[in-house]
Short mmCIF file of C-alpha atoms and ligand atoms in Angstrom, two decimals:
data_model
loop_
_atom_site.label_atom_id
_atom_site.label_comp_id
_atom_site.label_asym_id
_atom_site.label_seq_id
_atom_site.Cartn_x
_atom_site.Cartn_y
_atom_site.Cartn_z
CA MET A 1 -86.52 -205.97 62.64
CA ARG A 2 -83.34 -204.93 60.91
CA ARG A 3 -83.17 -206.29 57.41
CA SER A 4 -79.45 -206.90 57.84
CA ARG A 5 -80.22 -209.27 60.72
CA THR A 6 -83.07 -211.33 59.33
CA PHE A 7 -83.26 -214.34 57.04
CA ILE A 8 -85.21 -213.46 53.90
CA PRO A 9 -83.55 -215.26 50.98
CA THR A 10 -85.28 -213.53 48.04
CA THR A 11 -84.55 -214.76 44.52
CA LYS A 12 -85.10 -213.64 40.93
CA GLU A 13 -86.08 -217.07 39.68
CA ALA A 14 -89.13 -219.08 40.67
CA PRO A 15 -88.98 -222.89 40.91
CA SER A 16 -89.79 -224.46 37.52
CA ASP A 17 -92.93 -226.20 38.81
CA ALA A 18 -94.37 -222.98 40.25
CA THR A 19 -97.16 -222.00 37.87
CA LEU A 20 -99.27 -219.88 40.20
CA PRO A 21 -98.41 -216.38 41.47
CA SER A 22 -98.72 -217.33 45.15
CA HIS A 23 -96.32 -220.24 44.72
CA GLN A 24 -93.83 -218.13 42.74
CA PHE A 25 -93.92 -215.06 44.97
CA LEU A 26 -93.95 -216.87 48.30
CA VAL A 27 -90.83 -218.79 47.32
CA ARG A 28 -89.15 -215.84 45.55
CA GLY A 29 -90.00 -213.51 48.45
CA GLY A 30 -88.30 -215.84 50.93
CA PHE A 31 -91.52 -216.71 52.83
CA ILE A 32 -91.34 -220.47 52.33
CA ASN A 33 -89.11 -223.06 50.79
CA GLN A 34 -89.79 -226.53 49.57
CA GLN A 35 -88.50 -229.47 51.55
CA GLY A 36 -90.03 -232.20 49.40
CA ALA A 37 -93.18 -232.82 47.33
CA GLY A 38 -95.96 -230.96 49.14
CA LEU A 39 -93.70 -230.23 52.15
CA TYR A 40 -92.73 -226.67 53.03
CA ASN A 41 -90.56 -224.85 55.53
CA TYR A 42 -91.79 -221.49 56.79
CA LEU A 43 -88.99 -218.93 56.97
CA PRO A 44 -89.30 -215.88 59.25
CA LEU A 45 -91.67 -213.90 56.98
CA GLY A 46 -93.85 -216.92 56.20
CA LYS A 47 -94.05 -217.81 59.87
CA ILE A 48 -95.22 -214.29 60.78
CA VAL A 49 -98.01 -214.38 58.19
CA LEU A 50 -99.08 -217.88 59.26
CA GLU A 51 -99.24 -216.81 62.90
CA LYS A 52 -101.25 -213.69 62.04
CA ILE A 53 -103.85 -215.78 60.27
CA ARG A 54 -103.87 -218.36 63.06
CA THR A 55 -104.42 -215.60 65.63
CA ILE A 56 -107.42 -214.13 63.80
CA VAL A 57 -108.95 -217.60 63.44
CA LYS A 58 -108.43 -218.26 67.15
CA GLN A 59 -109.77 -214.88 68.30
CA GLU A 60 -113.04 -215.24 66.41
CA LEU A 61 -113.57 -218.87 67.44
CA ASP A 62 -112.90 -218.11 71.08
CA LYS A 63 -115.39 -215.24 70.93
CA ALA A 64 -117.98 -217.69 69.57
CA GLY A 65 -117.50 -219.99 72.56
CA CYS A 66 -115.21 -222.63 71.02
CA ASN A 67 -112.43 -224.22 73.10
CA GLU A 68 -108.95 -224.76 71.72
CA VAL A 69 -107.27 -228.11 72.35
CA GLN A 70 -104.33 -229.85 70.71
CA LEU A 71 -104.60 -233.52 69.91
CA SER A 72 -101.72 -235.82 69.19
CA PHE A 73 -100.79 -235.67 65.49
CA ILE A 74 -100.13 -239.40 65.49
CA THR A 75 -103.20 -241.58 66.03
CA PRO A 76 -103.42 -245.38 66.49
CA ILE A 77 -104.90 -247.21 63.49
CA SER A 78 -107.37 -248.96 65.81
CA LEU A 79 -109.37 -245.70 66.01
CA TRP A 80 -109.76 -245.64 62.24
CA ASP A 81 -110.63 -249.34 62.14
CA ARG A 82 -113.56 -248.73 64.46
CA SER A 83 -115.03 -245.87 62.42
CA GLY A 84 -114.50 -247.79 59.19
CA ARG A 85 -112.24 -245.11 57.69
CA ALA A 86 -109.08 -247.22 57.80
CA ASP A 87 -110.42 -248.79 54.60
CA THR A 88 -112.23 -245.85 53.00
CA MET A 89 -109.60 -243.10 53.40
CA GLY A 90 -107.36 -244.90 50.94
CA LYS A 91 -103.84 -243.82 50.14
CA GLU A 92 -104.24 -240.23 51.36
CA MET A 93 -103.81 -241.61 54.88
CA LEU A 94 -100.13 -242.14 55.64
CA ARG A 95 -99.43 -245.05 57.96
CA ILE A 96 -96.36 -245.59 60.06
CA GLN A 97 -95.15 -248.28 62.44
CA ASP A 98 -93.35 -247.97 65.71
CA ARG A 99 -90.51 -250.25 66.92
CA HIS A 100 -93.05 -252.77 68.25
CA ASN A 101 -94.78 -252.98 64.85
CA ASN A 102 -97.84 -251.09 66.10
CA ASP A 103 -99.63 -249.24 63.29
CA PHE A 104 -100.29 -245.51 63.45
CA VAL A 105 -101.62 -242.79 61.17
CA LEU A 106 -100.36 -239.23 60.60
CA SER A 107 -103.75 -237.58 61.14
CA PRO A 108 -105.42 -236.24 57.97
CA THR A 109 -108.39 -235.01 60.10
CA ASN A 110 -109.54 -235.83 63.63
CA GLU A 111 -113.22 -236.83 63.92
CA GLU A 112 -112.37 -240.18 65.51
CA ALA A 113 -109.83 -238.84 68.00
CA MET A 114 -112.12 -236.00 69.04
CA VAL A 115 -115.12 -238.31 69.57
CA GLU A 116 -112.89 -240.63 71.57
CA LEU A 117 -111.78 -237.71 73.74
CA VAL A 118 -115.33 -236.63 74.54
CA LYS A 119 -116.76 -240.13 74.95
CA ASN A 120 -117.38 -241.04 78.62
CA ARG A 121 -116.22 -237.57 79.69
CA VAL A 122 -119.25 -235.67 78.49
CA THR A 123 -122.07 -237.84 79.76
CA SER A 124 -125.15 -235.67 80.28
CA TYR A 125 -127.31 -233.38 78.14
CA LYS A 126 -126.44 -230.75 80.77
CA ASP A 127 -122.82 -230.74 79.54
CA LEU A 128 -123.92 -229.88 76.00
CA PRO A 129 -123.36 -228.13 73.64
CA LEU A 130 -119.59 -228.31 73.35
CA ASN A 131 -117.36 -227.06 70.53
CA LEU A 132 -113.69 -228.12 70.52
CA TYR A 133 -111.14 -227.11 67.93
CA GLN A 134 -107.44 -227.30 67.23
CA ILE A 135 -105.04 -225.63 64.82
CA ASN A 136 -102.37 -228.14 64.00
CA THR A 137 -100.53 -230.11 61.36
CA LYS A 138 -102.41 -232.48 59.12
CA PHE A 139 -100.95 -234.94 56.66
CA ARG A 140 -102.65 -236.11 53.49
CA ASP A 141 -100.68 -238.04 50.94
CA GLU A 142 -102.34 -236.15 48.08
CA ALA A 143 -102.11 -237.81 44.66
CA ARG A 144 -101.01 -234.48 43.15
CA PRO A 145 -99.47 -232.12 45.67
CA ARG A 146 -99.10 -228.84 43.76
CA TYR A 147 -99.50 -225.08 43.72
CA GLY A 148 -97.26 -224.58 46.74
CA LEU A 149 -99.20 -224.07 49.96
CA LEU A 150 -102.56 -224.46 48.21
CA ARG A 151 -102.30 -228.23 48.03
CA GLY A 152 -99.60 -229.53 50.29
CA ARG A 153 -99.20 -232.95 51.83
CA GLU A 154 -98.36 -231.53 55.25
CA PHE A 155 -100.43 -228.44 56.05
CA LEU A 156 -101.89 -226.42 58.90
CA MET A 157 -105.61 -226.86 59.40
CA LYS A 158 -108.08 -225.61 61.93
CA ASP A 159 -110.51 -228.43 62.61
CA GLY A 160 -113.46 -228.03 64.95
CA TYR A 161 -116.05 -230.50 66.19
CA SER A 162 -119.27 -229.73 68.02
CA PHE A 163 -121.43 -232.00 70.16
CA HIS A 164 -125.13 -231.53 70.77
CA ALA A 165 -128.18 -233.06 72.41
CA SER A 166 -130.47 -232.33 69.44
CA LYS A 167 -130.37 -231.73 65.72
CA GLU A 168 -131.89 -228.26 66.21
CA ASP A 169 -129.05 -227.26 68.49
CA MET A 170 -126.47 -228.65 66.06
CA ILE A 171 -127.99 -226.54 63.26
CA ARG A 172 -127.89 -223.46 65.52
CA GLU A 173 -124.14 -224.01 66.01
CA PHE A 174 -123.65 -224.66 62.30
CA ASN A 175 -125.22 -221.27 61.56
CA LEU A 176 -123.12 -219.61 64.25
CA MET A 177 -119.96 -221.06 62.69
CA GLU A 178 -121.02 -219.81 59.25
CA GLU A 179 -121.24 -216.29 60.69
CA THR A 180 -117.95 -216.75 62.56
CA TYR A 181 -116.16 -217.91 59.40
CA LYS A 182 -117.50 -214.89 57.53
CA LYS A 183 -116.02 -212.64 60.22
CA ILE A 184 -112.66 -214.41 59.95
CA PHE A 185 -112.40 -214.12 56.16
CA THR A 186 -113.64 -210.53 56.24
CA ARG A 187 -111.02 -209.58 58.84
CA LEU A 188 -108.36 -211.18 56.64
CA GLY A 189 -109.41 -208.78 53.87
CA LEU A 190 -110.51 -211.51 51.45
CA ASP A 191 -113.15 -211.42 48.73
CA PHE A 192 -115.01 -214.68 49.33
CA ARG A 193 -118.31 -216.49 48.79
CA VAL A 194 -120.18 -219.02 50.90
CA VAL A 195 -121.52 -221.78 48.68
CA GLN A 196 -123.69 -224.85 49.00
CA ALA A 197 -121.40 -227.82 48.79
CA ASP A 198 -121.80 -231.44 47.89
CA SER A 199 -123.03 -233.01 51.08
CA GLY A 200 -123.53 -236.55 49.86
CA ALA A 201 -126.20 -238.27 51.93
CA ILE A 202 -126.92 -235.26 54.14
CA GLY A 203 -128.47 -232.98 51.55
CA GLY A 204 -129.92 -229.51 51.82
CA ASP A 205 -127.90 -226.93 53.66
CA GLY A 206 -125.89 -229.59 55.47
CA SER A 207 -122.58 -228.61 53.92
CA LYS A 208 -121.18 -225.22 53.02
CA GLU A 209 -117.84 -224.19 51.61
CA PHE A 210 -116.07 -220.85 51.78
CA HIS A 211 -114.31 -219.92 48.56
CA VAL A 212 -111.81 -217.15 48.00
CA LEU A 213 -112.52 -215.83 44.52
CA ALA A 214 -109.46 -216.20 42.31
CA ASP A 215 -109.06 -217.02 38.62
CA SER A 216 -106.61 -219.76 39.55
CA GLY A 217 -109.03 -221.55 41.91
CA GLU A 218 -109.34 -225.31 41.46
CA ASP A 219 -113.10 -225.28 42.09
CA THR A 220 -115.84 -223.90 39.89
CA ILE A 221 -118.75 -222.21 41.62
CA VAL A 222 -121.94 -220.53 40.48
CA VAL A 223 -122.80 -217.21 42.10
CA CYS A 224 -125.65 -214.75 41.84
CA ASN A 225 -124.78 -211.16 41.03
CA SER A 226 -127.58 -209.66 43.12
CA CYS A 227 -128.04 -211.85 46.20
CA ASP A 228 -125.52 -213.91 48.18
CA TYR A 229 -126.53 -217.26 46.64
CA GLY A 230 -123.63 -219.46 45.63
CA ALA A 231 -123.16 -223.16 44.90
CA ASN A 232 -120.32 -225.47 44.07
CA ILE A 233 -121.01 -226.97 40.62
CA GLU A 234 -120.77 -230.36 42.34
CA THR A 235 -124.26 -229.68 43.74
CA ILE A 236 -125.73 -228.60 40.40
CA PHE A 237 -124.34 -230.90 37.75
CA ALA A 238 -125.16 -234.56 37.96
CA SER A 239 -122.28 -236.24 36.18
CA GLU A 240 -118.63 -236.41 37.21
CA GLU A 241 -117.67 -235.79 33.54
CA GLU A 242 -119.61 -232.53 33.41
CA ILE A 243 -118.06 -231.37 36.68
CA ASP A 244 -114.52 -232.32 35.63
CA ALA A 245 -114.97 -230.62 32.25
CA LEU A 246 -116.02 -227.35 33.92
CA ASN A 247 -113.22 -227.54 36.49
CA GLU A 248 -110.71 -227.99 33.63
CA LYS A 249 -111.84 -224.73 32.04
CA SER A 250 -110.07 -221.49 32.87
CA TYR A 251 -111.89 -218.49 34.26
CA GLU A 252 -111.82 -216.78 30.82
CA GLU A 253 -113.22 -219.84 29.06
CA LEU A 254 -116.06 -220.03 31.56
CA GLN A 255 -117.12 -216.43 30.93
CA SER A 256 -118.32 -217.35 27.43
CA LYS A 257 -120.70 -219.99 28.92
CA LYS A 258 -123.80 -218.13 29.86
CA ILE A 259 -126.04 -219.65 32.33
CA ASP A 260 -129.64 -219.51 31.07
CA GLU A 261 -131.27 -220.21 34.40
CA LYS A 262 -131.93 -217.31 36.76
CA CYS A 263 -131.39 -217.26 40.50
CA SER A 264 -134.54 -217.64 42.63
CA CYS A 265 -134.17 -213.93 43.48
CA GLY A 266 -134.31 -213.11 39.76
CA GLY A 267 -130.62 -212.19 39.55
CA GLU A 268 -128.13 -213.34 36.90
CA LEU A 269 -125.98 -216.39 37.64
CA SER A 270 -122.38 -216.69 36.54
CA PHE A 271 -119.42 -219.01 36.90
CA LYS A 272 -116.47 -218.10 39.11
CA LYS A 273 -113.32 -219.87 40.16
CA GLY A 274 -112.73 -220.37 43.86
CA ILE A 275 -110.15 -221.66 46.31
CA GLU A 276 -111.82 -223.65 49.08
CA VAL A 277 -110.53 -222.18 52.36
CA GLY A 278 -113.23 -223.43 54.69
CA HIS A 279 -115.82 -226.15 54.96
CA ILE A 280 -118.59 -226.63 57.53
CA PHE A 281 -120.50 -229.86 57.68
CA GLN A 282 -123.48 -231.29 59.56
CA LEU A 283 -122.36 -234.77 60.56
CA GLY A 284 -125.36 -235.98 62.55
CA ASN A 285 -124.46 -239.11 64.49
CA ARG A 286 -122.25 -240.78 61.87
CA TYR A 287 -119.20 -240.95 64.19
CA SER A 288 -120.87 -240.92 67.59
CA HIS A 289 -122.92 -243.91 66.49
CA SER A 290 -120.07 -246.01 65.08
CA LEU A 291 -117.79 -245.14 68.01
CA GLU A 292 -120.61 -245.59 70.53
CA ALA A 293 -120.28 -242.11 72.03
CA ASN A 294 -123.47 -241.42 73.95
CA PHE A 295 -124.87 -238.93 76.43
CA ASN A 296 -127.87 -239.34 78.73
CA ASP A 297 -130.88 -237.25 77.69
CA GLU A 298 -133.38 -235.60 80.06
CA ASN A 299 -135.04 -238.97 80.70
CA GLY A 300 -131.74 -240.64 81.44
CA LYS A 301 -131.83 -242.46 78.12
CA PRO A 302 -128.48 -242.88 76.28
CA LYS A 303 -128.33 -241.25 72.82
CA PRO A 304 -125.47 -240.70 70.36
CA PHE A 305 -124.26 -237.07 70.11
CA GLU A 306 -125.47 -234.91 67.25
CA MET A 307 -122.31 -233.54 65.69
CA ALA A 308 -121.02 -230.99 63.21
CA THR A 309 -117.49 -230.41 61.93
CA PHE A 310 -115.78 -227.22 60.81
CA GLY A 311 -112.51 -226.86 58.87
CA ILE A 312 -110.29 -223.98 57.77
CA GLY A 313 -107.18 -224.34 55.62
CA VAL A 314 -104.90 -222.03 57.61
CA SER A 315 -101.77 -222.54 55.48
CA ARG A 316 -103.87 -222.53 52.30
CA LEU A 317 -105.07 -219.07 53.37
CA VAL A 318 -101.51 -217.71 53.24
CA ALA A 319 -101.38 -218.54 49.53
CA SER A 320 -105.00 -217.50 48.93
CA VAL A 321 -104.29 -213.94 50.11
CA ILE A 322 -101.60 -213.70 47.42
CA GLU A 323 -103.65 -215.40 44.68
CA GLN A 324 -106.14 -212.61 45.20
CA ASN A 325 -103.66 -209.77 45.85
CA HIS A 326 -100.57 -209.53 43.66
CA ASP A 327 -99.22 -207.83 40.57
CA GLU A 328 -96.28 -208.48 38.23
CA SER A 329 -93.80 -207.30 40.90
CA GLY A 330 -94.92 -209.55 43.73
CA CYS A 331 -97.09 -209.80 46.84
CA ILE A 332 -99.63 -207.22 48.00
CA TRP A 333 -100.55 -208.22 51.57
CA THR A 334 -103.81 -207.13 53.14
CA LYS A 335 -103.49 -205.04 56.30
CA ALA A 336 -104.37 -208.00 58.52
CA THR A 337 -101.82 -210.32 56.92
CA ALA A 338 -98.80 -208.13 56.09
CA PRO A 339 -95.67 -209.46 57.83
CA TYR A 340 -94.54 -205.84 58.42
CA MET A 341 -96.70 -202.78 57.81
CA VAL A 342 -93.85 -200.35 57.19
CA ASN A 343 -90.47 -200.75 55.57
CA VAL A 344 -88.08 -197.90 56.34
CA MET A 345 -85.61 -197.79 53.49
CA ILE A 346 -82.23 -196.12 53.93
CA SER A 347 -81.33 -195.67 50.25
CA ASN A 348 -77.66 -195.03 50.78
CA ILE A 349 -76.22 -196.49 53.95
CA LYS A 350 -73.10 -194.30 53.60
CA ASP A 351 -75.16 -191.12 53.94
CA GLU A 352 -75.10 -190.16 57.64
CA ALA A 353 -78.22 -187.99 57.53
CA GLN A 354 -80.22 -190.81 55.88
CA VAL A 355 -79.01 -193.30 58.48
CA ALA A 356 -79.84 -190.94 61.35
CA LEU A 357 -83.41 -190.34 60.16
CA GLY A 358 -83.91 -194.03 59.37
CA GLU A 359 -82.78 -195.07 62.85
CA GLU A 360 -84.90 -192.42 64.51
CA LEU A 361 -88.05 -193.40 62.61
CA TYR A 362 -87.41 -197.10 63.20
CA ALA A 363 -87.15 -196.54 66.96
CA LYS A 364 -90.23 -194.30 67.09
CA LEU A 365 -92.40 -196.67 65.06
CA GLN A 366 -91.30 -199.60 67.20
CA ASP A 367 -92.24 -197.66 70.33
CA ALA A 368 -95.67 -197.08 68.80
CA ASN A 369 -96.02 -200.88 68.27
CA VAL A 370 -95.93 -200.56 64.48
CA GLU A 371 -94.57 -203.67 62.77
CA VAL A 372 -91.58 -202.11 61.08
CA MET A 373 -88.61 -203.32 59.04
CA LEU A 374 -85.50 -201.16 58.65
CA ASP A 375 -83.72 -201.78 55.37
CA ASP A 376 -80.19 -201.02 56.52
CA ARG A 377 -78.39 -203.14 53.90
CA LYS A 378 -75.44 -201.94 51.88
CA ASP A 379 -77.07 -202.91 48.57
CA ARG A 380 -78.09 -200.56 45.76
CA PHE A 381 -81.36 -198.63 46.02
CA GLY A 382 -82.90 -200.23 42.89
CA PHE A 383 -82.23 -203.71 44.21
CA LYS A 384 -83.70 -202.93 47.61
CA MET A 385 -86.80 -201.38 46.04
CA LYS A 386 -87.44 -204.47 43.86
CA ASP A 387 -87.09 -206.59 46.98
CA ALA A 388 -89.61 -204.44 48.89
CA GLU A 389 -92.11 -204.78 46.03
CA LEU A 390 -91.63 -208.54 45.86
CA ILE A 391 -92.16 -208.98 49.60
CA GLY A 392 -95.08 -206.56 49.57
CA PHE A 393 -94.75 -204.29 52.62
CA PRO A 394 -97.91 -202.10 52.44
CA TYR A 395 -95.78 -198.93 52.91
CA THR A 396 -92.14 -198.17 52.26
CA ILE A 397 -90.69 -194.91 53.53
CA ILE A 398 -87.93 -194.01 51.11
CA ILE A 399 -85.18 -191.94 52.69
CA GLY A 400 -83.05 -190.90 49.74
CA LYS A 401 -81.28 -188.00 48.00
CA GLU A 402 -84.29 -185.71 48.48
CA LEU A 403 -83.51 -185.63 52.18
CA ALA A 404 -81.06 -182.85 51.31
CA ASN A 405 -84.24 -180.80 50.57
CA GLU A 406 -85.92 -182.07 53.74
CA ASN A 407 -88.12 -184.49 51.78
CA VAL A 408 -88.79 -188.24 51.95
CA GLN A 409 -91.32 -190.39 50.08
CA ILE A 410 -94.01 -192.85 51.02
CA PHE A 411 -94.39 -195.69 48.53
CA ASP A 412 -97.81 -197.35 48.60
CA ARG A 413 -97.37 -200.97 47.50
CA ALA A 414 -100.96 -201.51 46.34
CA THR A 415 -101.09 -198.47 44.03
CA LYS A 416 -97.32 -198.09 43.48
CA GLU A 417 -97.76 -194.35 44.01
CA LYS A 418 -95.05 -192.29 45.67
CA THR A 419 -96.03 -189.32 47.82
CA GLU A 420 -93.50 -186.68 48.82
CA VAL A 421 -93.64 -185.77 52.51
CA ASN A 422 -91.66 -183.26 54.53
CA ALA A 423 -89.17 -185.22 56.63
CA ALA A 424 -90.32 -183.43 59.78
CA ASN A 425 -93.88 -184.75 59.29
CA ILE A 426 -93.18 -188.28 58.15
CA TYR A 427 -93.92 -189.99 61.46
CA GLU A 428 -97.36 -188.34 61.81
CA LYS A 429 -98.12 -188.98 58.15
CA ILE A 430 -97.39 -192.71 58.31
CA MET A 431 -99.31 -193.10 61.58
CA GLU A 432 -102.29 -191.44 59.87
CA LEU A 433 -102.16 -193.94 57.02
CA MET A 434 -102.48 -196.89 59.41
P1 LIG B 1 -110.03 -230.24 48.78
O1 LIG B 1 -111.33 -230.49 48.06
O2 LIG B 1 -109.40 -228.94 48.40
O3 LIG B 1 -109.11 -231.41 48.74
P2 LIG B 1 -111.13 -231.19 51.23
O4 LIG B 1 -112.58 -231.22 50.92
O5 LIG B 1 -110.36 -232.44 51.15
O6 LIG B 1 -110.43 -230.06 50.32
P3 LIG B 1 -111.53 -230.77 54.08
O7 LIG B 1 -111.33 -232.21 54.39
O8 LIG B 1 -112.88 -230.20 54.21
O9 LIG B 1 -110.93 -230.47 52.62
O10 LIG B 1 -110.46 -229.92 54.91
C1 LIG B 1 -110.74 -228.64 55.49
C2 LIG B 1 -109.91 -227.54 54.83
O11 LIG B 1 -108.52 -227.87 54.81
C3 LIG B 1 -110.26 -227.31 53.36
O12 LIG B 1 -111.37 -226.46 53.24
C4 LIG B 1 -108.98 -226.69 52.83
O13 LIG B 1 -109.00 -225.29 53.02
C5 LIG B 1 -107.89 -227.30 53.68
N1 LIG B 1 -107.14 -228.34 52.93
C6 LIG B 1 -107.57 -229.55 52.55
N2 LIG B 1 -106.63 -230.24 51.89
C7 LIG B 1 -105.53 -229.42 51.85
C8 LIG B 1 -104.22 -229.55 51.31
N3 LIG B 1 -103.83 -230.66 50.69
N4 LIG B 1 -103.34 -228.52 51.47
C9 LIG B 1 -103.73 -227.39 52.10
N5 LIG B 1 -104.95 -227.21 52.63
C10 LIG B 1 -105.85 -228.20 52.51
MG1 LIG B 2 -109.10 -233.26 49.72
#
């Protein structure tokens, strides 16, 4: 893409309510812009990152045998009446009416609709197991939409639902999804922990959350420094007050609280802050029972499906990558999430030799399927460099004055180091880096 032809409205100032780096840099870098409270538009760069994350999620789920579907975003209220959630979901569920005064809901999640879809279509134990998922818009009228994409009202979620003939098989799938989620977050280049989560009536290992470690995380988790044990404090502390008090504390404040207890492996336990990016949950027959969704077992006897549900905050992940990877100048994208891997910078657009080399490299890298941006704008070099740092291209090839001596530079965004390279070797050098 030519920078002169794209729409990346970068700015110096962040919105006044943007307190977190991901919110500031995603808006300042021209990735997203706010449409209303908790409502965001994705501009070209933001859309590319979102799609990259969506693709990785889809690839790993498909490999694990899940089937992608897309359910209607608008669901009739009657569905929610039958499961009992029309009352319990409260104000987070946004209701709308059509011209005939029929009531609908902008889906905050889709257990009911998915059970309804499978009911009477999957009728025998022979058709099981089945895992269906979708990656689509959800709406939750959050009491406090904030932190940009981390807590929106409209957001992109992957929600999956599995159907089984037995509890054992449901647990097998639950474990498979845990492994699949680990692959997804590892591919995205994130530092994350799987933790035991508050599972209400289910107990035990019935609910696990995936947290991206970041000082700004809204959740407080306890992790072991020698094994992979982790737990949300919601599972450890009994009272709401205790939990709220710990969640209010910053990462620094928590470091002074030493946990006396040891992990069962003997390792030290410590507090960390996390952003919840995924949640897997053993549902049992809560929804299949209330919605009367049955299959016939081996003896021809009808039984409600055993179910599990699996969520990933796809748009929340965009912001989580930046919460974990940024510096004072802006975004540092991981290799899997960078909107463009290479930015070819023509420092002075009036210099014919610089333009010629820039165009040549741009064409060659495109031919090699490298995601490349050509900064062909008339602006000053310093301005363009600041912009490149804010956006966070992993590599910028600087074609500048040194070209007179046959040299160009590679700027590594993560380390901010510049390496001088002979202009004749630059293509091979950059291909080596990737
Ligand atoms: P939270 O405790 O953060 O409100 P939740 O428990 O309500 O999350 P789930 O219902 O399990 O979340 O939804 C699945 C995933 O969707 C979450 O793990 C999270 O990553 C994402 N998610 C939930 N609410 C939002 C939101 N308001 N904005 C962006 N992503 C969200
Ligand atoms: Mg919530």
